[in-house]
CSV table of C-alpha atoms in Angstrom, one decimal:
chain,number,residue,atom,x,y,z
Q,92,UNK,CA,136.3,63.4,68.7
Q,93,UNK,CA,135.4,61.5,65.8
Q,94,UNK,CA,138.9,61.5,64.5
Q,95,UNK,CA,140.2,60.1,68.1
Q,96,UNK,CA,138.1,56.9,67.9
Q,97,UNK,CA,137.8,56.2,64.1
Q,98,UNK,CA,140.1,53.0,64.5
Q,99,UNK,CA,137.6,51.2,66.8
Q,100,UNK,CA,134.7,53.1,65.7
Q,101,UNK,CA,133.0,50.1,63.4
Q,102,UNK,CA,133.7,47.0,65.9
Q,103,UNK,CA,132.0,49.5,68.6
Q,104,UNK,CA,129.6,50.5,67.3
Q,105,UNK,CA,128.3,46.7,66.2
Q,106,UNK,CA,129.4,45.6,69.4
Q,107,UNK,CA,127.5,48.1,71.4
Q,108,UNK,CA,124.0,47.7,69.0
Q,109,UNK,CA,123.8,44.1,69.9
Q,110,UNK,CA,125.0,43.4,66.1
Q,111,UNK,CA,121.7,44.9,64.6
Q,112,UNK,CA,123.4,48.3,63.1
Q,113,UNK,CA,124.2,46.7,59.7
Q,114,UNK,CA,120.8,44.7,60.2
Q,115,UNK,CA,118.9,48.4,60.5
Q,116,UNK,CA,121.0,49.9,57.0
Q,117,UNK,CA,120.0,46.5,55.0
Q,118,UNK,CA,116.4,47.1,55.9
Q,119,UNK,CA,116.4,50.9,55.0
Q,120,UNK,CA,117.7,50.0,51.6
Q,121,UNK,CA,115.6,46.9,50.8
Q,122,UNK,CA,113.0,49.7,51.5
Q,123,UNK,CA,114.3,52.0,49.1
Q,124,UNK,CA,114.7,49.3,46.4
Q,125,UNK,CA,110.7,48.4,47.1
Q,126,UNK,CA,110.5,52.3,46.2
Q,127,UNK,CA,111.2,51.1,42.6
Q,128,UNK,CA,112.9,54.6,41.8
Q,129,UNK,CA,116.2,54.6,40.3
Q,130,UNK,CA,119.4,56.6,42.5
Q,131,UNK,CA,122.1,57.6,40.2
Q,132,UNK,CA,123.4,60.0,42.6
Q,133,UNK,CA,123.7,59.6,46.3
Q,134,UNK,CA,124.6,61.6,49.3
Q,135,UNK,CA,125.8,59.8,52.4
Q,136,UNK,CA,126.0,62.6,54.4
Q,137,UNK,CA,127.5,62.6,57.9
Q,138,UNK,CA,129.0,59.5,56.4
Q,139,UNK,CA,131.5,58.2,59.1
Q,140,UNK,CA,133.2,55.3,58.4
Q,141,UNK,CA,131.0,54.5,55.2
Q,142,UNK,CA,128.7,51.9,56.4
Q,143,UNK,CA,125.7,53.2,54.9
Q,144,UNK,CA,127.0,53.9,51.9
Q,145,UNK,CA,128.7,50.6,51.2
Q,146,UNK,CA,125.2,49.1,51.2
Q,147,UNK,CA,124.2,52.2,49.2
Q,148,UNK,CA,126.0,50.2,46.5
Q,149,UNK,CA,122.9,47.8,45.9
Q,150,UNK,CA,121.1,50.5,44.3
Q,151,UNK,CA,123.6,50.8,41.8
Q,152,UNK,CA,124.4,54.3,42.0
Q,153,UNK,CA,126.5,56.0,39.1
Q,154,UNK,CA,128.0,58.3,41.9
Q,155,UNK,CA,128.2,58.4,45.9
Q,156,UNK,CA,129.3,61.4,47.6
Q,157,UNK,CA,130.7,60.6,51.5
Q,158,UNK,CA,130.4,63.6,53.1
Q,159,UNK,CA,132.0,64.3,56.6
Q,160,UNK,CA,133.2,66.5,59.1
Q,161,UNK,CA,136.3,64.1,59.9
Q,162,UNK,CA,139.0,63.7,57.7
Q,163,UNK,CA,139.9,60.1,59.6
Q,164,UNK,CA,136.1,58.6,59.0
Q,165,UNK,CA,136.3,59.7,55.4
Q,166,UNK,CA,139.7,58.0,55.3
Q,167,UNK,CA,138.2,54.4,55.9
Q,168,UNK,CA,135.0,55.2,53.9
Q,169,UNK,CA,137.9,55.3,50.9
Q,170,UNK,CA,138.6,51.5,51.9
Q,171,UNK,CA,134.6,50.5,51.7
Q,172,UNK,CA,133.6,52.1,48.3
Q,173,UNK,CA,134.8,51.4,44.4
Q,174,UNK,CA,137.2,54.7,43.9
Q,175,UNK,CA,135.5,54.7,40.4
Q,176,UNK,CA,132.1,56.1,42.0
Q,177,UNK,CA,133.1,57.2,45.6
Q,178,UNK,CA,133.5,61.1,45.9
Q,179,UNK,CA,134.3,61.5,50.2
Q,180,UNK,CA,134.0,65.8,50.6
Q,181,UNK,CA,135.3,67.2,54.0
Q,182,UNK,CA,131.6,69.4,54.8
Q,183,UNK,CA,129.3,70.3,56.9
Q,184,UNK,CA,125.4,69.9,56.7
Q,185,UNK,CA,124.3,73.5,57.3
Q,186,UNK,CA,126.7,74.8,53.9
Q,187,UNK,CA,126.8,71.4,51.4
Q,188,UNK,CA,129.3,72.3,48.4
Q,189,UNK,CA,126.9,70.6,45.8
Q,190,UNK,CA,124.2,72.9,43.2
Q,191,UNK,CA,120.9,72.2,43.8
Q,192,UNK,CA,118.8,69.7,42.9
Q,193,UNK,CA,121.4,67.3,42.5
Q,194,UNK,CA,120.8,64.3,44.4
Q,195,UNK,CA,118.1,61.4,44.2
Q,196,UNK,CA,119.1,60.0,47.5
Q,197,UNK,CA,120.3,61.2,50.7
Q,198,UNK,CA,120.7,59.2,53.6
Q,199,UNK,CA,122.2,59.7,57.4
Q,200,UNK,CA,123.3,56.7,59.5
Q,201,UNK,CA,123.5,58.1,63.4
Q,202,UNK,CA,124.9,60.9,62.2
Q,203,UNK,CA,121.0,63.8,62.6
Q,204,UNK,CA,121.4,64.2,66.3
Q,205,UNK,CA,125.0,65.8,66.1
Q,206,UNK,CA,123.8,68.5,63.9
Q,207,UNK,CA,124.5,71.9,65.4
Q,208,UNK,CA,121.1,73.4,63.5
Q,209,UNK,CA,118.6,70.5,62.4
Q,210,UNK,CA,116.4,73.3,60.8
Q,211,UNK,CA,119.2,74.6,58.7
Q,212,UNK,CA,120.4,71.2,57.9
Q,213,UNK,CA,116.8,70.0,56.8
Q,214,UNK,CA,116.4,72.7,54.6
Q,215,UNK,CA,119.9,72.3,52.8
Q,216,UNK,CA,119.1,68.4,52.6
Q,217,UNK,CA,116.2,69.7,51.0
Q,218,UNK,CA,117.6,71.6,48.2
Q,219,UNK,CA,120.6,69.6,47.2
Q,220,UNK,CA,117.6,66.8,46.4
Q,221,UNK,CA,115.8,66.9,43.5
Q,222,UNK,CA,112.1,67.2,43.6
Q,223,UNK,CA,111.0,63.3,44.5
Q,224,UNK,CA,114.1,62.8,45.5
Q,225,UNK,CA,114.4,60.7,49.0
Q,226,UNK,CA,115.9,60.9,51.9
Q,227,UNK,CA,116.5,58.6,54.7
Q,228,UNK,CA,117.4,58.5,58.2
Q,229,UNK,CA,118.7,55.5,60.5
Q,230,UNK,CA,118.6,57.3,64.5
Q,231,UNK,CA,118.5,57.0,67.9
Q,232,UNK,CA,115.9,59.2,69.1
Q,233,UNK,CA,114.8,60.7,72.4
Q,234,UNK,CA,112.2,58.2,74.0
Q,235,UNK,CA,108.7,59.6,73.5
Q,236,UNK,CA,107.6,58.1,76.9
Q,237,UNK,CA,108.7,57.4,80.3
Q,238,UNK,CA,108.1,54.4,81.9
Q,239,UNK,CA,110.4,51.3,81.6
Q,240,UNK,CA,111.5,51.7,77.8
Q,241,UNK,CA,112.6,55.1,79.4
Q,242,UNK,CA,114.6,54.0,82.3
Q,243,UNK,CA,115.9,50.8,80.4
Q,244,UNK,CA,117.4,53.5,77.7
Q,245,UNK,CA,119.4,55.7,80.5
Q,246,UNK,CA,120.7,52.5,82.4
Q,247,UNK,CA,122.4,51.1,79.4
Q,248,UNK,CA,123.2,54.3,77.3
Q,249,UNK,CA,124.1,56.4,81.0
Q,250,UNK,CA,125.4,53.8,83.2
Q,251,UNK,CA,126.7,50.7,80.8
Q,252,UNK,CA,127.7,52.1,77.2
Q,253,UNK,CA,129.9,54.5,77.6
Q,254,UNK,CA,132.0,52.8,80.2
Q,255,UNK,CA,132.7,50.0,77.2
Q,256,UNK,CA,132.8,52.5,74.6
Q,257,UNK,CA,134.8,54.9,76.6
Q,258,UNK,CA,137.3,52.0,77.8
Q,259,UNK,CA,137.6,49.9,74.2
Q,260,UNK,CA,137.8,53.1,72.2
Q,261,UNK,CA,140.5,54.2,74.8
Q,262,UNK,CA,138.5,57.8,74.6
Q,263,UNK,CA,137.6,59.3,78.2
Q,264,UNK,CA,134.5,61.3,77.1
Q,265,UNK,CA,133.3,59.7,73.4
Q,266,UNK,CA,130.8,57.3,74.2
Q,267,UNK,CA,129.7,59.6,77.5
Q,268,UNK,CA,128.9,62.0,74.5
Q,269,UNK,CA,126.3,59.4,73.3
Q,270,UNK,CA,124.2,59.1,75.7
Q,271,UNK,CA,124.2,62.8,76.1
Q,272,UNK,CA,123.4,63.3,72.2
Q,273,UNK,CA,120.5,60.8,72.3
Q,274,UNK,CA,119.5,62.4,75.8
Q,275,UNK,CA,119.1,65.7,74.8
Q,276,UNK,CA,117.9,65.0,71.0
Q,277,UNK,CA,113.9,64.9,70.0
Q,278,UNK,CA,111.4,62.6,69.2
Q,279,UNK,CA,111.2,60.8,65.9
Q,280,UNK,CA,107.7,62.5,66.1
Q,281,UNK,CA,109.1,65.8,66.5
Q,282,UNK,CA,111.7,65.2,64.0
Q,283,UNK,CA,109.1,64.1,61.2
Q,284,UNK,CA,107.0,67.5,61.9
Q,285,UNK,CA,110.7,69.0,61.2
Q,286,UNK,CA,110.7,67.5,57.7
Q,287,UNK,CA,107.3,67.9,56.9
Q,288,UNK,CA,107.8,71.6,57.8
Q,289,UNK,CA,111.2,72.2,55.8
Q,290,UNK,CA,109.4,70.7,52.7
Q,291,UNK,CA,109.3,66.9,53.0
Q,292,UNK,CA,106.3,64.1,53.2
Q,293,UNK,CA,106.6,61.2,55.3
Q,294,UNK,CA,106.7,57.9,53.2
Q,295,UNK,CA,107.4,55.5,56.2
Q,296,UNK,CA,108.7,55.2,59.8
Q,297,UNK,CA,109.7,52.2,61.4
Q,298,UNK,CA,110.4,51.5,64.8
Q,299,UNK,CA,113.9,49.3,64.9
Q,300,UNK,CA,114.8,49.3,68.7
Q,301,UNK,CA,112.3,50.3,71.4
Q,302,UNK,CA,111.0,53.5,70.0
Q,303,UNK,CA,114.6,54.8,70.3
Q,304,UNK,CA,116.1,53.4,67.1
Q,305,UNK,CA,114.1,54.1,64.0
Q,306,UNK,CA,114.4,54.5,60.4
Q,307,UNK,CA,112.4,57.1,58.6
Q,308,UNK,CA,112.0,57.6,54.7
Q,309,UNK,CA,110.7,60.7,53.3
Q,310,UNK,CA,110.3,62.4,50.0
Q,311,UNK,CA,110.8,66.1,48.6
Q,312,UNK,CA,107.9,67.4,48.0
């Protein structure tokens, strides 16, 4: 699927956030460079077209690793990064082909609520980090409440996205897919009790969009 809508996938996905997705990654790395802890190497993992780990590049990393499930995404990541310190790996979350304790940084960009097994993930996430190391996640989580943030949510990601998505990306199921996704995904508080279970703290969670959109930043305990 991924593959079928890379060439549209970046002006979509801008388009369809209102122009705040690139807003949302600046944030989460100003954050990280508050942090004051130094990132030689960096995992974008479930890196799609490389958005998040061009601005990765502001912590002057000695090495990022793109790592994706679609050989098309990982093509354009290529065009976004210096070939000197960009490493793109074809993998999959749940069986990373990197030695443990490795990484100072990991961070997702939309990219959690497609994983198969979040458990399994967590935990590899959590050993390919080294102890302190950080990890960050941009989302779009299940709403935690009905009520008109609720109903707002599934009229524009039920009814509205995917018939732009699906029309612009020339796809007849993609962006019907994200809505689903996000629909049957979990809580960002559900998802930090994941992390803190699987061996993480919590450092900080901020609400970007609504409850739905948020960016949370935790460390390896």
């Amino acid at each position: 699927m991924f593959d079928e809508i890379s060439p549209t996938y970046d002006k979509l996905n801008h388009l369809l956030s209102g122009y705040q997705d690139n807003r949302w990654r600046k944030s989460a790395v100003k954050y990280l460079q508050f942090l004051q802890h130094e990132y030689p190497f960096i995992l974008d993992l479930a890196s799609g077209s490389g958005d998040l780990g061009a601005e990765f590049l502001k912590l002057k990393p000695q090495k990022i690793f793109s790592a994706d499930l679609s050989l098309e995404m990982l093509k354009i990541d290529r065009q976004k990064l210096p070939e000197d310190i960009n490493y793109p790996v074809k993998a999959e979350a749940e069986h990373l082909p990197f030695k443990t304790g490795y990484f100072d940084l990991c961070g997702i960009g939309f990219g959690v609520r497609n994983f198969e097994n979040l458990d399994s993930c967590i935990i590899e996430i959590c050993r390919v980090l080294k102890p302190g190391g950080r990890f960050v996640t941009i989302e779009m989580f299940k709403p935690a409440k009905s009520g008109l943030t609720n109903r707002s949510f599934r009229l524009y990601f039920e009814k509205i996205l995917p018939k732009i998505g699906n029309t612009l990306s020339s796809s007849n199921f993609a962006y019907d897919y994200l809505f689903e996704s996000v629909d049957n995904f979990i809580t960002v508080q559900s998802y930090e009790n994941l992390l803190q279970k699987n061996g993480f703290k919590i450092l900080r969670s901020k609400n970007n969009f609504l409850g739905i959109v948020n960016t949370v930043f935790a460390e390896k305990m």
